[in-house]
Tab-separated table of C-alpha atoms in Angstrom:
chain	number	residue	atom	x	y	z
H	1	MET	CA	43.086	1.721	40.527
H	2	LYS	CA	45.647	-0.509	39.349
H	3	SER	CA	46.429	1.085	35.627
H	4	LEU	CA	45.168	-0.834	32.633
H	5	SER	CA	48.371	-2.604	31.551
H	6	LYS	CA	46.808	-3.454	27.943
H	7	PHE	CA	44.392	-1.817	25.627
H	8	PRO	CA	43.453	-3.931	22.611
H	9	PRO	CA	44.507	-2.165	19.045
H	10	LEU	CA	40.583	-1.223	18.047
H	11	PHE	CA	41.015	1.136	21.803
H	12	GLY	CA	42.319	4.158	20.103
H	13	SER	CA	41.885	7.330	18.499
H	14	CYS	CA	37.863	7.658	17.244
H	15	TRP	CA	38.385	9.636	13.958
H	16	ALA	CA	41.653	6.820	12.757
H	17	LEU	CA	38.301	3.905	13.262
H	18	LYS	CA	35.494	5.917	11.685
H	19	GLY	CA	36.512	4.724	8.205
H	20	LEU	CA	37.245	1.642	8.945
H	21	VAL	CA	34.012	0.763	11.036
H	22	CYS	CA	32.109	2.883	8.188
H	23	SER	CA	33.745	0.111	5.649
H	24	LEU	CA	32.595	-2.904	7.547
H	25	ILE	CA	28.837	-1.225	8.262
H	26	LEU	CA	28.263	-1.256	4.469
H	27	LEU	CA	30.251	-3.944	2.985
H	28	PRO	CA	27.205	-6.313	3.413
H	29	THR	CA	24.838	-4.490	1.511
H	30	LEU	CA	27.409	-2.896	-0.728
H	31	ALA	CA	26.930	-5.309	-3.966
H	32	HIS	CA	23.153	-4.359	-3.865
H	33	ALA	CA	23.294	-0.749	-3.242
H	34	GLN	CA	22.357	2.095	-6.187
H	35	SER	CA	23.723	5.209	-6.468
H	36	PHE	CA	21.570	8.372	-5.811
H	37	SER	CA	20.717	9.164	-9.344
H	38	GLU	CA	20.130	5.842	-9.906
H	39	ILE	CA	17.566	5.487	-7.477
H	40	VAL	CA	15.841	8.953	-8.026
H	41	SER	CA	15.329	7.592	-12.126
H	42	LEU	CA	13.743	4.401	-10.684
H	43	VAL	CA	11.507	6.641	-8.698
H	44	LEU	CA	10.443	9.010	-11.079
H	45	GLN	CA	10.322	5.749	-13.966
H	46	ASN	CA	7.996	3.470	-11.435
H	47	ASN	CA	5.999	5.663	-9.215
H	48	SER	CA	2.164	4.473	-9.315
H	49	ALA	CA	0.702	8.206	-8.790
H	50	LEU	CA	2.951	9.527	-11.684
H	51	LYS	CA	1.737	7.275	-14.305
H	52	ALA	CA	-1.903	7.468	-13.010
H	53	ALA	CA	-1.253	10.879	-13.287
H	54	LYS	CA	0.531	11.431	-16.959
H	55	TYR	CA	-2.402	8.839	-18.076
H	56	GLU	CA	-5.114	11.349	-16.449
H	57	VAL	CA	-3.288	14.326	-18.367
H	58	GLU	CA	-3.287	11.907	-21.858
H	59	ALA	CA	-7.148	11.357	-21.276
H	60	GLN	CA	-7.605	15.507	-19.800
H	61	LYS	CA	-6.094	16.668	-23.284
H	62	GLU	CA	-8.316	14.018	-25.285
H	63	GLN	CA	-11.121	15.474	-24.207
H	64	GLY	CA	-9.960	19.178	-24.587
H	65	GLN	CA	-10.153	18.180	-28.306
H	66	VAL	CA	-14.110	17.476	-28.030
H	67	GLY	CA	-16.440	20.341	-29.385
H	68	LEU	CA	-13.771	22.278	-31.384
H	69	THR	CA	-15.570	21.522	-34.693
H	70	LEU	CA	-18.397	22.916	-36.259
H	71	ALA	CA	-21.882	21.735	-34.952
H	72	ASP	CA	-22.718	18.358	-37.183
H	73	PRO	CA	-24.493	19.407	-40.260
H	74	GLN	CA	-28.706	18.636	-39.461
H	75	VAL	CA	-30.995	17.081	-42.013
H	76	GLU	CA	-34.292	17.063	-41.688
H	77	ALA	CA	-36.916	14.937	-44.087
H	78	ALA	CA	-41.029	15.306	-43.711
H	79	TYR	CA	-43.592	12.797	-45.872
H	80	LEU	CA	-46.982	14.371	-45.375
H	81	PHE	CA	-50.191	12.744	-46.576
H	82	GLY	CA	-52.670	14.955	-48.470
H	83	SER	CA	-56.204	15.006	-46.772
H	84	PRO	CA	-58.715	14.056	-48.733
H	85	ARG	CA	-56.592	12.108	-50.893
H	86	GLN	CA	-58.633	12.171	-53.904
H	87	ASP	CA	-57.915	15.813	-53.970
H	88	VAL	CA	-54.389	16.543	-52.552
H	89	ASN	CA	-51.579	15.164	-53.494
H	90	ASN	CA	-48.881	13.731	-50.831
H	91	ARG	CA	-45.986	16.013	-49.981
H	92	VAL	CA	-42.010	15.604	-49.318
H	93	ASP	CA	-40.336	18.182	-47.351
H	94	LEU	CA	-36.342	17.704	-47.187
H	95	SER	CA	-33.853	20.374	-45.482
H	96	VAL	CA	-29.929	19.863	-45.176
H	97	THR	CA	-28.342	22.867	-42.982
H	98	GLN	CA	-24.818	23.749	-41.650
H	99	GLU	CA	-24.523	25.823	-38.734
H	100	PHE	CA	-21.299	28.672	-38.227
H	101	ASP	CA	-20.356	29.990	-35.452
H	102	PHE	CA	-17.913	32.980	-34.972
H	103	ALA	CA	-15.968	31.082	-31.490
H	104	THR	CA	-15.332	28.322	-33.691
H	105	LEU	CA	-14.369	29.851	-37.259
H	106	SER	CA	-12.294	32.438	-35.054
H	107	GLY	CA	-10.023	29.912	-33.560
H	108	ASN	CA	-10.985	30.651	-30.120
H	109	LYS	CA	-12.312	27.383	-28.720
H	110	ARG	CA	-8.960	25.914	-30.636
H	111	ARG	CA	-6.655	28.357	-28.470
H	112	VAL	CA	-8.404	27.731	-25.272
H	113	SER	CA	-7.908	24.236	-25.852
H	114	GLU	CA	-4.469	24.403	-26.510
H	115	ALA	CA	-3.672	26.675	-23.126
H	116	GLU	CA	-5.702	24.336	-21.011
H	117	ALA	CA	-2.944	21.294	-22.648
H	118	VAL	CA	0.042	23.686	-21.785
H	119	LEU	CA	-1.302	23.861	-18.232
H	120	LEU	CA	-1.999	20.104	-18.106
H	121	ASP	CA	1.764	20.046	-19.180
H	122	ARG	CA	3.167	22.327	-16.358
H	123	SER	CA	0.975	20.534	-13.603
H	124	LEU	CA	2.545	17.302	-14.496
H	125	ASP	CA	5.974	18.456	-14.249
H	126	GLU	CA	5.038	19.661	-10.979
H	127	THR	CA	4.077	16.625	-10.010
H	128	SER	CA	6.928	15.119	-11.205
H	129	ARG	CA	9.290	17.779	-9.333
H	130	GLN	CA	7.133	17.498	-6.100
H	131	LEU	CA	7.908	13.421	-6.404
H	132	LYS	CA	11.621	14.126	-6.962
H	133	GLN	CA	11.781	16.478	-4.099
H	134	GLN	CA	10.279	13.939	-1.821
H	135	THR	CA	13.173	11.490	-3.164
H	136	VAL	CA	15.969	13.913	-2.831
H	137	LEU	CA	14.244	14.513	1.062
H	138	LEU	CA	14.190	11.031	1.682
H	139	LEU	CA	17.474	9.972	0.401
H	140	THR	CA	19.451	12.842	2.343
H	141	ASP	CA	17.443	11.902	5.362
H	142	ILE	CA	18.730	8.124	5.015
H	143	THR	CA	22.347	9.465	4.051
H	144	TYR	CA	22.388	11.270	7.470
H	145	TYR	CA	20.633	7.930	9.569
H	146	ASN	CA	23.955	6.468	7.804
H	147	LYS	CA	26.638	8.691	9.000
H	148	VAL	CA	24.860	8.351	12.593
H	149	LEU	CA	24.963	4.414	12.790
H	150	ALA	CA	28.642	4.496	11.214
H	151	GLU	CA	29.351	7.037	13.852
H	152	LEU	CA	27.772	4.592	16.471
H	153	ASN	CA	29.239	1.474	15.146
H	154	ARG	CA	32.464	3.254	15.738
H	155	ARG	CA	31.733	4.133	19.300
H	156	LYS	CA	30.403	0.612	19.756
H	157	ALA	CA	33.771	-1.085	19.056
H	158	LEU	CA	35.467	1.754	21.779
H	159	GLU	CA	33.112	0.297	23.836
H	160	ASP	CA	33.410	-3.317	22.986
H	161	SER	CA	36.777	-2.845	23.194
H	162	LEU	CA	37.124	-1.200	26.958
H	163	LEU	CA	34.186	-3.568	28.103
H	164	ASN	CA	36.721	-6.516	27.316
H	165	VAL	CA	39.212	-5.167	28.953
H	166	TYR	CA	37.184	-4.790	32.111
H	167	ARG	CA	35.941	-8.178	32.022
H	168	LYS	CA	39.485	-9.593	31.948
H	169	ARG	CA	40.718	-7.121	34.707
H	170	LEU	CA	37.617	-8.598	36.644
H	171	ASP	CA	38.518	-11.892	36.394
H	172	LYS	CA	42.309	-11.069	37.846
H	173	GLY	CA	40.588	-8.854	40.343
H	174	ASP	CA	41.975	-6.029	38.941
H	175	VAL	CA	38.397	-3.891	39.246
H	176	THR	CA	35.636	-3.677	40.843
H	177	ILE	CA	32.380	-5.377	40.177
H	178	LEU	CA	30.993	-1.348	39.838
H	179	ASP	CA	33.261	-0.721	37.197
H	180	TYR	CA	32.772	-3.396	35.097
H	181	ASN	CA	28.783	-3.122	34.947
H	182	LYS	CA	29.593	0.956	34.136
H	183	ALA	CA	31.310	-0.479	30.965
H	184	LYS	CA	28.758	-2.986	30.773
H	185	LEU	CA	25.561	0.165	30.799
H	186	SER	CA	27.923	2.336	28.389
H	187	ALA	CA	28.366	-0.607	25.771
H	188	ALA	CA	24.262	-1.790	26.266
H	189	GLN	CA	23.394	2.335	25.384
H	190	ILE	CA	25.392	2.712	22.096
H	191	THR	CA	23.879	-0.910	21.425
H	192	GLY	CA	20.203	0.884	22.446
H	193	GLN	CA	20.868	3.883	20.174
H	194	ILE	CA	21.954	1.557	17.092
H	195	THR	CA	19.250	-0.325	17.210
H	196	LYS	CA	17.018	2.797	17.313
H	197	THR	CA	18.800	4.462	14.685
H	198	LYS	CA	18.340	1.482	12.361
H	199	ALA	CA	14.705	1.342	12.976
H	200	GLU	CA	14.522	5.001	11.805
H	201	ARG	CA	16.418	4.422	8.831
H	202	GLU	CA	14.353	1.670	7.980
H	203	ALA	CA	11.382	3.220	7.923
H	204	LYS	CA	12.585	5.978	5.425
H	205	LEU	CA	14.146	3.537	3.329
H	206	VAL	CA	10.461	1.375	3.126
H	207	GLN	CA	9.497	4.941	2.037
H	208	LEU	CA	11.828	5.436	-0.810
H	209	GLN	CA	10.773	1.291	-1.888
H	210	GLY	CA	7.023	2.513	-1.960
H	211	LEU	CA	7.549	5.493	-3.908
H	212	ALA	CA	9.849	3.485	-6.693
H	213	ARG	CA	7.807	-0.152	-6.094
H	214	SER	CA	10.938	-1.765	-5.471
H	215	SER	CA	12.206	-3.271	-2.728
H	216	SER	CA	15.219	-4.405	-3.750
H	217	ILE	CA	16.266	-0.453	-2.975
H	218	PHE	CA	19.359	0.362	-0.568
H	219	TYR	CA	21.298	3.523	-0.363
H	220	ASN	CA	24.180	3.885	1.965
H	221	ASP	CA	26.056	6.878	0.992
H	222	THR	CA	27.406	8.441	4.000
H	223	VAL	CA	28.348	11.598	1.642
H	224	TYR	CA	25.032	13.767	0.925
H	225	ALA	CA	24.582	13.760	-2.837
H	226	VAL	CA	23.423	17.704	-2.182
H	227	SER	CA	27.180	18.774	-0.661
H	228	SER	CA	28.679	20.093	-3.669
H	229	ILE	CA	25.680	23.057	-4.255
H	230	ILE	CA	27.230	25.687	-3.040
H	231	LEU	CA	24.693	28.648	-1.895
H	232	PRO	CA	25.736	32.145	-3.111
H	233	GLU	CA	26.116	34.858	-0.368
H	234	GLN	CA	22.818	37.031	-0.798
H	235	TYR	CA	19.417	35.482	-1.006
H	236	GLU	CA	18.695	37.911	-3.695
H	237	GLN	CA	21.506	36.180	-5.886
H	238	TRP	CA	20.023	32.999	-5.514
H	239	ALA	CA	16.031	34.214	-5.711
H	240	ALA	CA	16.861	36.198	-9.259
H	241	SER	CA	17.337	33.048	-11.309
H	242	ASN	CA	15.555	30.113	-9.429
H	243	ILE	CA	12.180	32.063	-8.125
H	244	GLN	CA	10.718	32.777	-11.706
H	245	ASN	CA	11.531	29.283	-12.824
H	246	ALA	CA	9.701	27.795	-9.939
H	247	PRO	CA	6.719	24.726	-11.704
H	248	SER	CA	4.235	26.617	-9.481
H	249	LEU	CA	4.822	29.878	-10.913
H	250	ARG	CA	5.075	28.938	-14.385
H	251	ILE	CA	1.284	27.259	-13.403
H	252	GLU	CA	0.196	30.406	-12.551
H	253	ASP	CA	1.278	32.399	-15.375
H	254	GLN	CA	-0.213	29.268	-17.846
H	255	LYS	CA	-3.797	29.948	-15.748
H	256	ILE	CA	-3.308	33.344	-16.691
H	257	ALA	CA	-3.109	32.613	-20.387
H	258	VAL	CA	-6.336	30.423	-20.398
H	259	SER	CA	-7.807	32.840	-18.560
H	260	LYS	CA	-7.300	35.219	-21.314
H	261	ALA	CA	-8.140	32.832	-24.219
H	262	GLN	CA	-11.391	32.026	-22.342
H	263	ALA	CA	-12.000	36.050	-22.316
H	264	GLU	CA	-11.787	36.127	-26.155
H	265	LEU	CA	-13.879	33.016	-26.675
H	266	ALA	CA	-16.551	34.975	-24.430
H	267	LYS	CA	-16.565	38.066	-26.624
H	268	SER	CA	-16.832	35.645	-29.727
H	269	GLU	CA	-19.529	33.448	-28.390
H	270	THR	CA	-21.680	36.790	-27.793
H	271	LEU	CA	-21.749	37.060	-31.861
H	272	PRO	CA	-24.628	35.831	-33.868
H	273	SER	CA	-24.248	32.828	-35.219
H	274	PHE	CA	-25.302	31.595	-38.527
H	275	SER	CA	-26.758	28.610	-40.529
H	276	VAL	CA	-26.572	27.986	-44.607
H	277	GLY	CA	-28.644	24.961	-46.172
H	278	TYR	CA	-30.608	23.662	-48.659
H	279	THR	CA	-34.316	23.331	-48.569
H	280	SER	CA	-37.233	21.753	-50.668
H	281	GLU	CA	-41.019	20.888	-50.857
H	282	LEU	CA	-41.835	18.396	-53.408
H	283	VAL	CA	-45.674	17.810	-54.599
H	284	LYS	CA	-46.916	16.141	-57.599
H	285	GLY	CA	-46.703	18.731	-59.911
H	286	SER	CA	-44.977	21.695	-58.103
H	287	ASN	CA	-41.547	21.394	-57.032
H	288	TYR	CA	-40.009	23.799	-54.823
H	289	ARG	CA	-36.384	24.073	-54.221
H	290	GLY	CA	-33.763	26.510	-52.701
H	291	MET	CA	-31.313	27.975	-50.150
H	292	ALA	CA	-31.951	28.579	-46.424
H	293	VAL	CA	-30.444	31.339	-44.065
H	294	GLY	CA	-30.930	31.810	-40.560
H	295	VAL	CA	-29.310	33.953	-37.763
H	296	GLN	CA	-29.760	32.983	-34.201
H	297	VAL	CA	-28.766	36.343	-32.018
H	298	PRO	CA	-27.446	35.387	-28.236
H	299	LEU	CA	-29.570	37.765	-26.293
H	300	TRP	CA	-29.923	36.046	-23.102
H	301	ALA	CA	-27.688	32.308	-23.508
H	302	ASN	CA	-24.276	34.427	-22.861
H	303	ARG	CA	-25.398	36.745	-21.236
H	304	ASN	CA	-22.656	38.068	-18.577
H	305	LYS	CA	-20.054	35.675	-19.910
H	306	ILE	CA	-17.573	38.447	-20.778
H	307	LYS	CA	-17.785	40.020	-17.140
H	308	ALA	CA	-17.402	36.524	-15.522
H	309	ALA	CA	-14.639	35.552	-17.526
H	310	GLN	CA	-12.657	39.492	-17.022
H	311	LYS	CA	-13.202	38.690	-13.356
H	312	ALA	CA	-11.905	34.990	-13.399
H	313	LEU	CA	-8.837	36.938	-15.203
H	314	GLN	CA	-8.340	39.047	-12.253
H	315	ALA	CA	-8.467	36.728	-10.349
H	316	ALA	CA	-5.535	34.339	-11.749
H	317	GLU	CA	-3.448	37.305	-11.654
H	318	GLU	CA	-3.902	37.754	-7.982
H	319	ARG	CA	-3.251	34.112	-7.344
H	320	LYS	CA	0.356	34.495	-9.183
H	321	ALA	CA	1.140	37.338	-7.550
H	322	ASP	CA	0.345	35.635	-3.941
H	323	THR	CA	1.849	32.882	-4.964
H	324	GLU	CA	5.302	34.409	-5.707
H	325	VAL	CA	4.708	36.265	-2.046
H	326	GLN	CA	4.752	32.847	-0.384
H	327	LEU	CA	7.429	30.970	-2.602
H	328	GLN	CA	10.088	34.056	-1.784
H	329	ASN	CA	9.207	33.418	1.740
H	330	GLN	CA	9.237	30.018	2.036
H	331	TYR	CA	12.588	29.940	0.039
H	332	ARG	CA	14.314	32.932	1.883
H	333	GLN	CA	13.675	31.104	4.872
H	334	LEU	CA	15.120	27.432	3.635
H	335	PHE	CA	18.085	29.766	2.214
H	336	PHE	CA	18.952	31.381	5.654
H	337	GLN	CA	18.453	27.948	7.613
H	338	ALA	CA	20.770	26.626	5.417
H	339	LYS	CA	23.309	28.904	5.842
H	340	THR	CA	22.838	29.279	9.104
H	341	GLN	CA	22.907	25.319	10.089
H	342	LEU	CA	26.163	25.255	7.727
H	343	LYS	CA	28.277	27.906	9.431
H	344	VAL	CA	26.899	25.971	13.114
H	345	ALA	CA	27.710	22.805	11.677
H	346	GLU	CA	30.959	23.950	10.287
H	347	GLU	CA	31.727	25.189	13.855
H	348	PHE	CA	31.282	22.278	15.691
H	349	LYS	CA	33.357	20.208	12.888
H	350	ASN	CA	36.418	22.365	13.553
H	351	THR	CA	35.768	22.333	17.136
H	352	LEU	CA	35.637	18.596	17.199
H	353	HIS	CA	38.823	18.470	15.040
H	354	ALA	CA	40.276	20.507	17.419
H	355	THR	CA	39.501	18.756	20.791
H	356	ASP	CA	39.103	15.047	20.099
H	357	ASN	CA	40.663	13.870	23.135
H	358	SER	CA	40.194	9.940	22.242
H	359	ALA	CA	44.017	9.334	22.556
H	360	ILE	CA	44.564	11.811	25.610
H	361	LEU	CA	42.066	9.775	27.431
H	362	THR	CA	43.125	6.518	26.756
H	363	ARG	CA	46.439	7.310	27.806
H	364	ALA	CA	44.986	8.699	31.124
H	365	LEU	CA	42.594	5.908	31.642
H	366	LYS	CA	45.654	3.565	30.819
H	367	GLY	CA	47.998	5.127	33.246
H	368	GLY	CA	45.321	5.513	36.113
H	369	GLN	CA	45.251	9.157	35.643
H	370	MET	CA	41.666	9.135	35.842
H	371	THR	CA	38.763	6.804	37.060
H	372	LEU	CA	36.318	4.689	34.452
H	373	THR	CA	33.485	7.462	35.471
H	374	GLU	CA	35.699	10.476	34.632
H	375	TYR	CA	36.138	9.070	31.269
H	376	LEU	CA	33.187	8.223	30.397
H	377	LEU	CA	31.518	11.453	31.282
H	378	GLU	CA	34.511	13.011	28.863
H	379	GLN	CA	33.479	11.111	25.859
H	380	LYS	CA	30.147	11.693	26.568
H	381	TYR	CA	30.930	15.516	26.223
H	382	TYR	CA	32.055	14.589	22.856
H	383	TYR	CA	29.976	12.242	21.543
H	384	GLU	CA	27.095	15.135	21.982
H	385	ASN	CA	28.677	17.551	20.372
H	386	TYR	CA	29.330	15.591	17.533
H	387	ASP	CA	25.935	14.523	17.590
H	388	GLN	CA	24.857	18.321	17.559
H	389	TRP	CA	27.379	18.213	14.500
H	390	LEU	CA	25.595	15.998	12.423
H	391	SER	CA	22.071	16.824	12.972
H	392	ALA	CA	23.140	20.247	11.958
H	393	GLU	CA	24.810	19.086	8.964
H	394	ARG	CA	21.564	17.516	8.148
H	395	ASP	CA	19.273	20.487	8.757
H	396	ALA	CA	21.512	22.254	6.578
H	397	MET	CA	21.585	19.576	3.885
H	398	MET	CA	17.762	19.178	3.848
H	399	ALA	CA	17.430	23.354	3.427
H	400	ILE	CA	19.450	22.840	0.497
H	401	ALA	CA	18.132	19.516	-0.843
H	402	GLU	CA	14.725	21.247	-1.233
H	403	LEU	CA	16.249	24.855	-2.621
H	404	SER	CA	17.839	22.544	-5.175
H	405	GLN	CA	14.562	21.097	-6.555
H	406	ILE	CA	12.546	24.921	-6.959
H	407	GLY	CA	13.872	24.964	-10.787
H	408	LEU	CA	13.315	21.726	-12.145
């Protein structure tokens, strides 16, 4: 086969073209793109589910204030007609009583309400954290697709340049239709990959726009926002300062606090309540007025309340212990996944830099030292390793992104 006399300038080193191609890809939407932190803030501000959760928490807090005061005073009045009327006078009875219970007087009811209000706040914090984590993971995923598209468009520029050369060579009769078709199929394959990747990125972007209730969100970064996070060498170093700050664990701590407050409330509810009031009996010619005192002894109504509260406290303590174990297992796995994938990605990256044969392959193809089939096969090996590097880097960044959201 005759050597190719002249290749277009675009057909050169793949690393040299990367920055240019990436810039050209992102230029049309750059003016509309938001930063990582802007999008996260927008989601937390506009998300409908989070807004609904906030209103629900406010409503539950208001409901928690119901029943914290003493019982309402009780007023009774009676007018009794005497019979026979000519011998017995009519009578008027009047009584006003106020009940006092130790559960209210001791403040135990209010302490339960306050503990439950804190639990509601912590549950809302966890809802917000989960939403932010979902947003960060989506942005990390979109960054991966941005990087893939930048690389695919770089490859497409090379393939289109090659195809253009072979079209001209075919017109001159220097190459066969088979060689031209190989170049055409290779370019078509890259175009298909670009279409597929764009669709996958668009699906993630639609999810992100749904979270933020905005169709104008665009994210074009090709640098992972979480790439600046450095993990310590040992998991225990990371866990010591992060696991205890996990919102889910703080929720379990507060559930224990609520159970303790409810146990104290149950004890106070087993004590007698009493009432104090004024009573009068008014009959023509003989009126009676005085104080009335009553005691209510809870012999049956609150039976087994203390035992139930103690069992609930034990259950809350066990749930906390189980939650901590589950968190340790979950984040230990994420930590080692991040560490492993970072190492794999670094190895791929170093290998790719050391074995970038694009310029050599171009010269060999131009000089007739290799066939087009051999050239495409060599490029395929390089592309496969490049794709594995991007995939390993994405897996590492996704794990780090999830780890970074634990203590928010």
